[in-house]
Every structure is written in C-alpha cells, then in structure tokens.
Tab-separated table of C-alpha atoms in Angstrom:
chain	number	residue	atom	x	y	z
A	70	UNK	CA	1.615	-33.322	11.271
A	71	UNK	CA	4.744	-35.230	10.298
A	72	UNK	CA	7.785	-33.090	9.574
A	73	UNK	CA	10.009	-34.409	6.834
A	74	UNK	CA	13.734	-34.154	7.222
A	75	UNK	CA	16.883	-35.781	5.866
A	76	UNK	CA	16.441	-37.594	2.606
A	77	UNK	CA	12.796	-36.538	2.502
A	78	UNK	CA	13.892	-32.911	2.376
A	79	UNK	CA	16.024	-33.669	-0.652
A	80	UNK	CA	13.013	-35.033	-2.451
A	81	UNK	CA	10.364	-32.646	-1.167
A	82	UNK	CA	12.448	-29.477	-1.611
A	83	UNK	CA	12.700	-29.855	-5.407
A	84	UNK	CA	9.027	-30.894	-5.623
A	85	UNK	CA	8.012	-27.739	-3.756
A	86	UNK	CA	10.134	-25.590	-6.034
A	87	UNK	CA	8.704	-27.287	-9.123
A	88	UNK	CA	5.142	-26.743	-7.899
A	89	UNK	CA	5.833	-23.116	-6.970
A	90	UNK	CA	7.440	-22.504	-10.366
A	91	UNK	CA	4.456	-23.843	-12.241
A	92	UNK	CA	1.884	-22.018	-10.104
A	93	UNK	CA	3.773	-18.700	-10.163
A	94	UNK	CA	4.117	-18.947	-13.954
A	95	UNK	CA	0.450	-19.771	-14.474
A	96	UNK	CA	-1.198	-17.393	-11.994
A	97	UNK	CA	1.485	-14.914	-10.955
A	98	UNK	CA	3.386	-14.810	-7.671
A	99	UNK	CA	0.945	-12.496	-5.907
A	100	UNK	CA	-2.057	-14.682	-6.691
A	101	UNK	CA	-0.570	-17.940	-5.380
A	102	UNK	CA	-0.763	-18.936	-1.701
A	103	UNK	CA	1.510	-21.249	0.258
A	104	UNK	CA	-1.618	-23.359	0.801
A	105	UNK	CA	-2.000	-23.838	-2.977
A	106	UNK	CA	1.649	-24.824	-3.324
A	107	UNK	CA	1.244	-27.354	-0.499
A	108	UNK	CA	-1.881	-28.803	-2.131
A	109	UNK	CA	-0.025	-29.158	-5.448
A	110	UNK	CA	2.807	-31.053	-3.721
A	111	UNK	CA	0.378	-33.073	-1.605
A	112	UNK	CA	1.603	-31.966	1.825
A	113	UNK	CA	-0.017	-29.926	4.596
A	114	UNK	CA	0.511	-26.166	4.340
A	115	UNK	CA	2.404	-26.173	7.644
A	116	UNK	CA	4.871	-28.762	6.338
A	117	UNK	CA	6.027	-26.336	3.658
A	118	UNK	CA	7.710	-24.193	6.296
A	119	UNK	CA	10.103	-27.045	7.091
A	120	UNK	CA	11.612	-26.502	3.662
A	121	UNK	CA	11.273	-22.802	3.054
A	122	UNK	CA	10.920	-19.703	5.208
A	123	UNK	CA	8.109	-18.166	3.156
A	124	UNK	CA	6.756	-17.522	-0.342
A	125	UNK	CA	9.291	-14.738	-0.922
A	126	UNK	CA	12.165	-17.140	-0.191
A	127	UNK	CA	10.692	-19.602	-2.671
A	128	UNK	CA	10.517	-16.972	-5.414
A	129	UNK	CA	14.050	-15.783	-4.663
A	130	UNK	CA	15.383	-19.359	-4.667
A	131	UNK	CA	13.750	-20.088	-8.022
A	132	UNK	CA	15.182	-16.973	-9.618
A	133	UNK	CA	18.638	-17.415	-8.078
A	134	UNK	CA	18.814	-21.074	-9.092
A	135	UNK	CA	17.801	-20.123	-12.625
A	136	UNK	CA	20.512	-17.481	-12.971
A	137	UNK	CA	23.238	-19.536	-11.279
A	138	UNK	CA	22.443	-22.554	-13.414
A	139	UNK	CA	22.453	-20.399	-16.558
A	140	UNK	CA	25.887	-18.996	-15.647
A	141	UNK	CA	27.199	-22.453	-14.756
A	142	UNK	CA	26.041	-23.954	-18.045
A	143	UNK	CA	27.541	-21.134	-20.077
A	144	UNK	CA	30.860	-21.608	-18.256
A	145	UNK	CA	30.871	-25.227	-19.396
A	146	UNK	CA	30.250	-24.386	-23.055
A	147	UNK	CA	33.202	-24.534	-25.431
A	148	UNK	CA	34.131	-20.952	-26.249
A	149	UNK	CA	36.115	-20.330	-29.390
A	150	UNK	CA	38.803	-17.632	-29.285
A	151	UNK	CA	37.486	-16.019	-32.445
A	152	UNK	CA	34.922	-13.367	-31.383
A	153	UNK	CA	32.506	-14.161	-34.233
A	154	UNK	CA	32.550	-17.895	-33.449
A	155	UNK	CA	32.203	-17.112	-29.748
A	156	UNK	CA	29.227	-14.831	-30.429
A	157	UNK	CA	27.624	-17.613	-32.431
A	158	UNK	CA	28.216	-20.038	-29.545
A	159	UNK	CA	26.608	-17.590	-27.103
A	160	UNK	CA	23.639	-16.971	-29.405
A	161	UNK	CA	22.906	-20.672	-29.877
A	162	UNK	CA	23.469	-21.436	-26.187
A	163	UNK	CA	21.159	-18.625	-25.061
A	164	UNK	CA	18.351	-19.682	-27.403
A	165	UNK	CA	18.550	-23.369	-26.437
A	166	UNK	CA	18.847	-22.743	-22.725
A	167	UNK	CA	15.879	-20.379	-22.603
A	168	UNK	CA	13.611	-22.380	-24.910
A	169	UNK	CA	14.052	-25.362	-22.591
A	170	UNK	CA	12.885	-23.384	-19.545
A	171	UNK	CA	9.868	-21.225	-20.447
A	172	UNK	CA	8.474	-21.021	-16.893
A	173	UNK	CA	11.798	-19.987	-15.343
A	174	UNK	CA	12.302	-17.335	-18.036
A	175	UNK	CA	8.775	-16.007	-17.648
A	176	UNK	CA	9.088	-15.714	-13.869
A	177	UNK	CA	12.571	-14.231	-14.015
A	178	UNK	CA	11.277	-11.322	-16.050
A	179	UNK	CA	7.732	-10.897	-14.735
A	180	UNK	CA	8.285	-11.274	-11.024
A	181	UNK	CA	11.293	-9.025	-10.539
A	182	UNK	CA	8.883	-6.420	-9.143
A	183	UNK	CA	7.875	-8.845	-6.382
A	184	UNK	CA	11.377	-9.439	-5.035
A	185	UNK	CA	12.288	-7.773	-1.771
A	186	UNK	CA	15.111	-5.238	-2.222
A	187	UNK	CA	17.955	-7.420	-0.885
A	188	UNK	CA	16.819	-10.321	-3.071
A	189	UNK	CA	16.422	-8.052	-6.073
A	190	UNK	CA	20.017	-6.881	-5.607
A	191	UNK	CA	21.313	-10.474	-5.718
A	192	UNK	CA	19.319	-11.371	-8.850
A	193	UNK	CA	20.291	-8.107	-10.502
A	194	UNK	CA	23.948	-8.907	-9.765
A	195	UNK	CA	23.648	-12.348	-11.376
A	196	UNK	CA	21.932	-10.858	-14.423
A	197	UNK	CA	24.732	-8.322	-14.779
A	198	UNK	CA	27.277	-11.144	-14.611
A	199	UNK	CA	25.521	-12.894	-17.479
A	200	UNK	CA	25.225	-9.679	-19.494
A	201	UNK	CA	28.923	-9.035	-18.976
A	202	UNK	CA	29.695	-12.391	-20.614
A	203	UNK	CA	28.093	-11.190	-23.859
A	204	UNK	CA	29.508	-7.706	-23.433
A	205	UNK	CA	33.031	-9.135	-23.228
A	206	UNK	CA	32.530	-11.022	-26.499
A	207	UNK	CA	31.270	-7.870	-28.209
A	208	UNK	CA	34.173	-5.844	-26.827
A	209	UNK	CA	36.741	-8.377	-28.025
A	210	UNK	CA	35.191	-8.373	-31.519
A	211	UNK	CA	35.294	-4.622	-31.556
A	212	UNK	CA	38.947	-4.574	-30.500
A	213	UNK	CA	39.750	-7.067	-33.241
A	214	UNK	CA	38.096	-4.679	-35.676
A	215	UNK	CA	35.571	-7.258	-36.862
A	216	UNK	CA	32.414	-5.987	-35.062
A	217	UNK	CA	30.807	-2.577	-35.443
A	218	UNK	CA	29.409	-2.070	-31.975
A	219	UNK	CA	29.521	1.573	-30.915
A	220	UNK	CA	28.096	0.745	-27.485
A	221	UNK	CA	28.653	-2.764	-26.154
A	222	UNK	CA	26.290	-2.295	-23.177
A	223	UNK	CA	23.378	-1.255	-25.364
A	224	UNK	CA	24.098	-3.974	-27.921
A	225	UNK	CA	24.124	-6.534	-25.089
A	226	UNK	CA	20.690	-5.467	-23.882
A	227	UNK	CA	19.311	-5.398	-27.422
A	228	UNK	CA	20.612	-8.823	-28.377
A	229	UNK	CA	19.555	-10.519	-25.138
A	230	UNK	CA	16.020	-9.092	-25.458
A	231	UNK	CA	15.814	-10.248	-29.066
A	232	UNK	CA	16.972	-13.789	-28.254
A	233	UNK	CA	14.943	-14.225	-25.075
A	234	UNK	CA	11.834	-13.030	-26.909
A	235	UNK	CA	11.802	-16.228	-28.978
A	236	UNK	CA	10.102	-17.902	-26.028
A	237	UNK	CA	7.009	-15.722	-26.468
A	238	UNK	CA	6.165	-17.124	-29.902
A	239	UNK	CA	8.174	-20.292	-30.652
A	240	UNK	CA	6.411	-23.633	-30.350
A	241	UNK	CA	8.036	-26.983	-31.127
A	242	UNK	CA	4.882	-27.922	-33.028
A	243	UNK	CA	5.181	-24.884	-35.342
A	244	UNK	CA	6.497	-24.582	-38.901
A	245	UNK	CA	10.123	-24.019	-37.858
A	246	UNK	CA	12.516	-26.288	-35.979
A	247	UNK	CA	14.681	-24.994	-33.159
A	248	UNK	CA	17.652	-25.221	-35.484
A	249	UNK	CA	15.864	-23.109	-38.145
A	250	UNK	CA	15.161	-20.488	-35.516
A	251	UNK	CA	18.737	-20.539	-34.193
A	252	UNK	CA	20.014	-20.026	-37.713
A	253	UNK	CA	17.634	-17.149	-38.494
A	254	UNK	CA	18.450	-15.380	-35.232
A	255	UNK	CA	22.168	-15.957	-35.622
A	256	UNK	CA	21.941	-14.221	-39.020
A	257	UNK	CA	20.237	-11.250	-37.346
A	258	UNK	CA	22.736	-11.129	-34.476
A	259	UNK	CA	25.688	-11.226	-36.849
A	260	UNK	CA	24.145	-8.481	-38.971
A	261	UNK	CA	23.389	-6.384	-35.883
A	262	UNK	CA	27.091	-6.346	-34.924
A	263	UNK	CA	28.050	-5.338	-38.443
A	264	UNK	CA	29.150	-8.681	-39.899
A	265	UNK	CA	26.922	-9.494	-42.878
A	266	UNK	CA	26.852	-13.065	-44.110
A	267	UNK	CA	29.326	-13.224	-47.003
A	268	UNK	CA	27.487	-16.239	-48.434
A	269	UNK	CA	24.150	-14.441	-48.458
A	270	UNK	CA	23.691	-10.843	-49.521
A	271	UNK	CA	20.539	-9.313	-50.958
A	272	UNK	CA	20.780	-11.599	-53.975
A	273	UNK	CA	19.442	-14.427	-51.792
A	274	UNK	CA	16.224	-12.529	-51.139
A	275	UNK	CA	12.961	-13.855	-52.483
A	276	UNK	CA	14.099	-17.404	-53.180
A	277	UNK	CA	11.484	-20.138	-53.276
A	278	UNK	CA	12.445	-21.651	-49.935
A	279	UNK	CA	11.958	-18.351	-48.166
A	280	UNK	CA	8.460	-17.916	-49.506
A	281	UNK	CA	7.568	-21.403	-48.306
A	282	UNK	CA	8.918	-20.600	-44.825
A	283	UNK	CA	6.939	-17.383	-44.583
A	284	UNK	CA	3.676	-18.808	-45.824
A	285	UNK	CA	2.770	-20.824	-42.731
A	286	UNK	CA	1.978	-19.380	-39.326
A	287	UNK	CA	4.475	-19.990	-36.514
B	113	UNK	CA	-24.482	6.009	-2.914
B	114	UNK	CA	-24.593	8.557	-5.728
B	115	UNK	CA	-24.257	7.085	-9.197
B	116	UNK	CA	-22.331	9.241	-11.592
B	117	UNK	CA	-23.515	9.507	-15.172
B	118	UNK	CA	-23.207	11.811	-18.180
B	119	UNK	CA	-20.229	14.123	-18.052
B	120	UNK	CA	-19.122	12.569	-14.776
B	121	UNK	CA	-18.682	9.234	-16.551
B	122	UNK	CA	-16.383	10.863	-19.067
B	123	UNK	CA	-14.169	12.098	-16.265
B	124	UNK	CA	-14.404	9.107	-13.940
B	125	UNK	CA	-13.948	6.447	-16.667
B	126	UNK	CA	-10.436	7.618	-17.594
B	127	UNK	CA	-9.537	8.082	-13.917
B	128	UNK	CA	-10.591	4.505	-13.185
B	129	UNK	CA	-8.553	3.199	-16.114
B	130	UNK	CA	-5.533	5.244	-15.021
B	131	UNK	CA	-5.792	3.909	-11.460
B	132	UNK	CA	-6.257	0.329	-12.664
B	133	UNK	CA	-3.288	0.664	-15.012
B	134	UNK	CA	-1.010	1.882	-12.244
B	135	UNK	CA	-2.157	-0.731	-9.718
B	136	UNK	CA	-2.002	-3.627	-12.217
B	137	UNK	CA	1.505	-2.576	-13.264
B	138	UNK	CA	2.721	-2.274	-9.682
B	139	UNK	CA	1.106	-5.314	-8.055
B	140	UNK	CA	-0.122	-7.485	-10.925
B	141	UNK	CA	-3.693	-7.951	-12.102
B	142	UNK	CA	-4.435	-10.918	-9.858
B	143	UNK	CA	-3.323	-9.126	-6.701
B	144	UNK	CA	-5.460	-6.003	-7.215
B	145	UNK	CA	-9.105	-5.795	-6.081
B	146	UNK	CA	-11.890	-3.576	-7.409
B	147	UNK	CA	-12.010	-2.136	-3.872
B	148	UNK	CA	-8.369	-0.985	-4.189
B	149	UNK	CA	-9.052	0.607	-7.565
B	150	UNK	CA	-12.072	2.419	-6.123
B	151	UNK	CA	-10.002	3.663	-3.166
B	152	UNK	CA	-7.316	4.968	-5.530
B	153	UNK	CA	-9.941	6.894	-7.529
B	154	UNK	CA	-11.713	8.061	-4.382
B	155	UNK	CA	-15.113	6.488	-5.071
B	156	UNK	CA	-17.097	3.725	-3.350
B	157	UNK	CA	-16.360	0.226	-4.648
B	158	UNK	CA	-19.972	-0.126	-5.788
B	159	UNK	CA	-19.722	3.029	-7.914
B	160	UNK	CA	-17.027	1.372	-10.043
B	161	UNK	CA	-19.605	-0.950	-11.540
B	162	UNK	CA	-21.394	2.025	-13.109
B	163	UNK	CA	-18.363	2.430	-15.352
B	164	UNK	CA	-17.095	-1.067	-15.888
B	165	UNK	CA	-18.589	-4.564	-15.744
B	166	UNK	CA	-15.721	-6.100	-13.775
B	167	UNK	CA	-11.949	-6.246	-13.317
B	168	UNK	CA	-11.548	-8.436	-16.416
B	169	UNK	CA	-13.303	-5.792	-18.550
B	170	UNK	CA	-10.964	-3.155	-17.151
B	171	UNK	CA	-7.883	-5.190	-18.066
B	172	UNK	CA	-9.236	-5.930	-21.528
B	173	UNK	CA	-10.113	-2.257	-22.113
B	174	UNK	CA	-6.633	-1.142	-21.072
B	175	UNK	CA	-4.952	-3.620	-23.386
B	176	UNK	CA	-7.296	-2.962	-26.296
B	177	UNK	CA	-6.950	0.822	-25.947
B	178	UNK	CA	-3.181	0.443	-25.878
B	179	UNK	CA	-3.065	-1.608	-29.075
B	180	UNK	CA	-5.654	0.476	-30.944
B	181	UNK	CA	-3.898	3.690	-30.002
B	182	UNK	CA	-0.554	2.228	-31.078
B	183	UNK	CA	-2.005	1.236	-34.459
B	184	UNK	CA	-3.711	4.605	-34.854
B	185	UNK	CA	-0.535	6.531	-34.106
B	186	UNK	CA	1.514	4.451	-36.516
B	187	UNK	CA	-1.078	5.077	-39.235
B	188	UNK	CA	-0.578	8.808	-38.755
B	189	UNK	CA	3.222	8.621	-39.059
B	190	UNK	CA	4.774	9.723	-42.339
B	191	UNK	CA	5.897	6.550	-44.116
B	192	UNK	CA	8.550	6.903	-46.788
B	193	UNK	CA	8.248	4.711	-49.886
B	194	UNK	CA	11.835	3.568	-49.582
B	195	UNK	CA	11.835	0.384	-47.450
B	196	UNK	CA	15.011	1.330	-45.551
B	197	UNK	CA	13.665	4.793	-44.695
B	198	UNK	CA	10.319	3.234	-43.757
B	199	UNK	CA	12.041	0.687	-41.509
B	200	UNK	CA	13.898	3.534	-39.830
B	201	UNK	CA	10.596	5.390	-39.305
B	202	UNK	CA	9.032	2.284	-37.770
B	203	UNK	CA	12.047	1.677	-35.511
B	204	UNK	CA	12.080	5.215	-34.154
B	205	UNK	CA	8.289	5.310	-33.805
B	206	UNK	CA	8.204	1.997	-31.923
B	207	UNK	CA	10.945	3.050	-29.493
B	208	UNK	CA	9.385	6.445	-28.746
B	209	UNK	CA	5.848	5.152	-28.405
B	210	UNK	CA	6.813	2.374	-26.016
B	211	UNK	CA	9.249	4.406	-23.897
B	212	UNK	CA	6.440	6.897	-23.261
B	213	UNK	CA	4.100	4.200	-21.916
B	214	UNK	CA	6.026	1.818	-19.634
B	215	UNK	CA	2.979	0.698	-17.619
B	216	UNK	CA	0.879	-0.092	-20.702
B	217	UNK	CA	3.755	-2.034	-22.256
B	218	UNK	CA	4.413	-3.962	-19.063
B	219	UNK	CA	0.767	-4.939	-18.660
B	220	UNK	CA	0.324	-5.788	-22.326
B	221	UNK	CA	3.038	-8.402	-22.071
B	222	UNK	CA	2.696	-9.638	-18.492
B	223	UNK	CA	-1.068	-9.922	-18.186
B	224	UNK	CA	-1.878	-11.727	-21.435
B	225	UNK	CA	-2.245	-14.901	-19.341
B	226	UNK	CA	-5.023	-13.274	-17.329
B	227	UNK	CA	-7.237	-12.420	-20.304
B	228	UNK	CA	-10.320	-14.535	-20.839
B	229	UNK	CA	-10.130	-16.444	-24.148
B	230	UNK	CA	-12.437	-14.159	-26.162
B	231	UNK	CA	-10.539	-11.093	-24.942
B	232	UNK	CA	-7.212	-12.751	-25.619
B	233	UNK	CA	-8.307	-13.408	-29.201
B	234	UNK	CA	-9.074	-9.720	-29.757
B	235	UNK	CA	-5.758	-8.526	-28.301
B	236	UNK	CA	-3.863	-11.193	-30.217
B	237	UNK	CA	-5.570	-10.000	-33.418
B	238	UNK	CA	-4.502	-6.409	-32.772
B	239	UNK	CA	-0.938	-7.499	-32.046
B	240	UNK	CA	-0.846	-9.438	-35.307
B	241	UNK	CA	-2.075	-6.356	-37.152
B	242	UNK	CA	0.810	-4.357	-35.708
B	243	UNK	CA	3.325	-7.110	-36.468
B	244	UNK	CA	2.057	-7.236	-40.054
B	245	UNK	CA	2.913	-3.555	-40.436
B	246	UNK	CA	6.580	-4.323	-39.811
B	247	UNK	CA	6.398	-7.542	-41.785
B	248	UNK	CA	5.145	-5.638	-44.830
B	249	UNK	CA	8.087	-3.240	-44.628
B	250	UNK	CA	10.538	-6.144	-44.399
B	251	UNK	CA	8.850	-7.911	-47.319
B	252	UNK	CA	8.995	-4.804	-49.507
B	253	UNK	CA	12.688	-4.356	-48.741
B	254	UNK	CA	13.308	-7.970	-49.598
B	255	UNK	CA	11.438	-7.639	-52.883
B	256	UNK	CA	13.489	-4.551	-53.712
B	257	UNK	CA	16.594	-6.639	-53.108
B	258	UNK	CA	17.908	-4.307	-50.409
B	259	UNK	CA	17.133	-6.405	-47.286
B	260	UNK	CA	18.437	-9.876	-46.503
B	261	UNK	CA	15.516	-11.293	-44.560
B	262	UNK	CA	15.054	-15.007	-45.198
B	263	UNK	CA	11.969	-15.122	-42.968
B	264	UNK	CA	10.006	-11.914	-42.511
B	265	UNK	CA	7.793	-13.336	-39.737
B	266	UNK	CA	10.745	-14.373	-37.603
B	267	UNK	CA	12.593	-11.120	-38.262
B	268	UNK	CA	9.464	-9.213	-37.199
B	269	UNK	CA	9.280	-11.024	-33.872
B	270	UNK	CA	13.020	-10.608	-33.292
B	271	UNK	CA	13.081	-6.895	-34.043
B	272	UNK	CA	9.957	-6.074	-32.023
B	273	UNK	CA	11.335	-7.948	-28.988
B	274	UNK	CA	14.655	-6.141	-29.295
B	275	UNK	CA	13.033	-2.711	-29.530
B	276	UNK	CA	10.403	-3.238	-26.850
B	277	UNK	CA	13.086	-4.520	-24.478
B	278	UNK	CA	14.570	-1.020	-24.237
B	279	UNK	CA	11.888	-0.267	-21.658
B	280	UNK	CA	13.395	-2.767	-19.233
B	281	UNK	CA	16.656	-0.854	-18.855
B	282	UNK	CA	16.392	2.657	-20.284
B	283	UNK	CA	16.009	5.564	-17.874
B	284	UNK	CA	15.811	9.215	-18.916
B	285	UNK	CA	18.221	10.002	-16.094
B	286	UNK	CA	20.855	7.574	-17.461
B	287	UNK	CA	23.999	8.205	-19.511
B	288	UNK	CA	22.224	8.018	-22.891
B	289	UNK	CA	19.496	10.214	-24.343
B	290	UNK	CA	16.502	8.736	-26.108
B	291	UNK	CA	17.983	9.913	-29.364
B	292	UNK	CA	21.287	8.120	-28.628
B	293	UNK	CA	19.355	4.936	-27.946
B	294	UNK	CA	17.229	5.300	-31.088
B	295	UNK	CA	20.378	5.718	-33.138
B	296	UNK	CA	22.156	2.716	-31.594
B	297	UNK	CA	19.111	0.467	-32.066
B	298	UNK	CA	18.513	1.714	-35.573
B	299	UNK	CA	22.096	0.673	-36.403
B	300	UNK	CA	21.386	-2.803	-35.031
B	301	UNK	CA	18.055	-3.101	-36.865
B	302	UNK	CA	19.615	-2.056	-40.155
B	303	UNK	CA	22.437	-4.536	-39.667
B	304	UNK	CA	20.006	-7.304	-38.732
B	305	UNK	CA	18.208	-6.931	-42.079
B	306	UNK	CA	21.509	-7.046	-43.919
B	307	UNK	CA	22.121	-3.354	-44.603
B	308	UNK	CA	25.351	-2.327	-42.873
B	309	UNK	CA	25.979	1.374	-42.360
B	310	UNK	CA	28.142	2.486	-45.277
B	311	UNK	CA	29.481	5.387	-43.221
B	312	UNK	CA	30.562	3.123	-40.376
B	313	UNK	CA	32.286	-0.212	-40.882
B	314	UNK	CA	34.671	-1.885	-38.478
B	315	UNK	CA	37.103	1.026	-38.845
B	316	UNK	CA	34.873	3.046	-36.550
B	317	UNK	CA	35.328	0.550	-33.738
B	318	UNK	CA	37.160	1.591	-30.597
B	319	UNK	CA	37.013	5.340	-31.170
B	320	UNK	CA	37.299	7.611	-28.126
B	321	UNK	CA	33.615	8.515	-28.082
B	322	UNK	CA	32.617	4.880	-27.896
B	323	UNK	CA	34.781	4.239	-24.880
B	324	UNK	CA	33.223	7.203	-23.091
B	325	UNK	CA	29.731	5.904	-23.883
B	326	UNK	CA	30.524	2.441	-22.582
B	327	UNK	CA	32.199	3.554	-19.391
B	328	UNK	CA	29.100	4.697	-17.517
B	329	UNK	CA	26.248	2.479	-16.376
B	330	UNK	CA	22.869	2.890	-18.041
C-alpha cells in the first residue's frame, strides 16, 4: 500500500479530518470506525495511520482546531472600548461563527464525553479561555455601571448556551434571515445584562410586523 | 431461559429502561448493545426482547417518557395569571426539572439523530407542545404590554436553550446553590423579555457579595 507523505499529507490530512467530522457528526464518534473514515476519503484503512495516530487523536484534533480557530477569529474582530458595543460585537460574532460550522459545534458539545482525560483538559482549557473573553466584557460593563450582572461567570454560561442553541433550530431556508436572528438575540442579550432597548419598550409589543414574523414556522 | 411476565415485567421494564438510560448517556446510543443492557440488568440478552422490541424502541420510550413526564409535571404546577409571575414559575420549574434528570436531558438532545423518522416526529411533536407552553406565556405578556418580545418563537428557543444549558456546568457541590442559580437565571430571563428588576439597576453592580460569588469556580 502506498504511503503518502510530503505535499500529499497536506492534502490528505484535511480530507481525513473533513470526513471524520462529517461521520462523527452524523453517526457519533463511538459508532464510526477508522475503516469507514478511510472509505469516505478513498484510501486504505492502513494509510490513515500515516496521518493520525488513532481515532481519538482525530477527535481531539477536530475539537482543538475548532476552539483555536474560534479564539483566533475572535482576536481578529474589531472590539469597541464601550462594553455595550463590545458585547454586541461578541454576540454577533458568536452567532455567525457557530451558524457557519454546525458539525464542529455539534461534535464539540456531544463528544466531550469521549475525549481521553488529557485531551479533555486541553479542550476544557480552550473553552475556558473563550468564556473568559465574554466574562471580561461583562465585568467591564459592570464596573462602568452600565450592566446589571450579579455573577459574570453564570451570565457567561447562560448567554453562550442561549447563542449556541440557535444552531439547533435555525435554517437558512426558514422565515428569518441570519441578520433577523442576530438582532432578536442581541435584544435578548442586552436585556439579560440589564440594558433595555431605549428605542423599544413595551409600547412596541404587538405591532403588525411582529405578528407576521411569529405566524410562520422557523 | 425463563421468560418473565406479569408482575415481573413491571419490575424488569423500569430496570431495563434505567440501565439503557445510563448506558446510552455514558457511551452513546450507537455504542451500546442489547447484550450490554441485559448484562447491566442481570438478565440474558434474549430475555430483553420480552420487554422491548429492540434498542430503537428503548431509546424512543426513554425520550417519549421524558417529554410526557415533563409536560405532565408542568401541567400540575401552579400557574399565576400574571404573565411575569407565570414566566418566573416556568423558569424555576424548567431549571429544577432538568437539573434533576441530567441523563434524560443529555439523551433527549444528543440522540435525536438516532431516532427513526416516525419516532422523531413524535418526540418533535412533544417538544413543540412544551415550547408552545412558554410561547403562550410570552405572548400573553406581550399582549398585556409588559414584555418586549418581538418574536415569541425565537425568544422561546433562546430562553429554553439558556435554561437547559445549566446542566452542562452546574454541580450541587459547586459554589452556588440551585436557588442561587434559579435566581440569577430568572434575572436574565426577565431582562431578556424587557422587564428589568426594579429593585436592582446598575447601582447594584460591583457590590461586595457579587465579587465573592464570582471569585470561586463553579
């Protein structure tokens, strides 16, 4: 069996990860064999081991790449000094980033239980780093006196769960655009940290446009 | 092999479901065999088929029982007429119910992909029924002019994801009690629907108690 090295590795490595990602997301890590991943890529099962030590390494790599890429992208985002504007930037970034990567998000949450302890510790550390980014924004808004967030850690977990959950129901073919959804969730996030929309208020409730939005299924 | 019927079935059925629940939650549905479930219960693999048609039926039963029990328990909760009080009742009920059943919650979200289409349709229908309970509360608060919820469907999905997510991080041995967590999430829910806490406001930010809460890990 031919072993692929050099430039082949650069091509085959990503193809293996892409195949593993899709198979893990569809069937679950435990149900997928290295043989299936090889078949999906179109190589012999033995050839896979040129690129990766085992299935566990593949899962770990996928989850680590996802978290490191997420952190890297957030670092590149423009971040306003104003805590409210920065929270809005985080909210919109988080929604967009996660909606673009449903398989990675699904695996990152579902397959944590299948990581070996030392791998789990690394992923957990990266997740904490990301959570601390939001926590720092909440803390700065609280110091400024503009956010009401009695517990920044809890608020971080609550907001991230709310935003990530969009992936479980949003479809691009549905009644709402991504921008609609961003806007609706940003309103909820802002409210949750104690900053109601000055332009809105209960008076806005029940307007015709709202009824039209709510009438259709997602 | 002795087949168990009558009163034995009433005892063994729940034991089989409990074993399946634990094994599915720990290893994932796809990775668990009927043989393993039988071993956990202490019966022969063949005896399992007296109680259940197959592994798919077991998964479906677990998920359907979970949703029907959830709906039944919510129906028995006292529900105030006032939308804000009713939203608070729902919030606290949802948190308590889900924190008490981590395995059921985990399976209900993770194993949806493994349900056969006709089973999926039933579970999806039950989930919609539960979501409509919250949606109705949000709609009544919007009609009363007390909630700012431009889209009750989206707000429902956002709030349920936020509340259910508590299970991913909360531990009874952590720094916060369940009641602390309920209170913190209720504050966020109320804010998210546009009703800030009159007793709080940004002035409360940065008090000594808050700092103490935030210092420890979950």
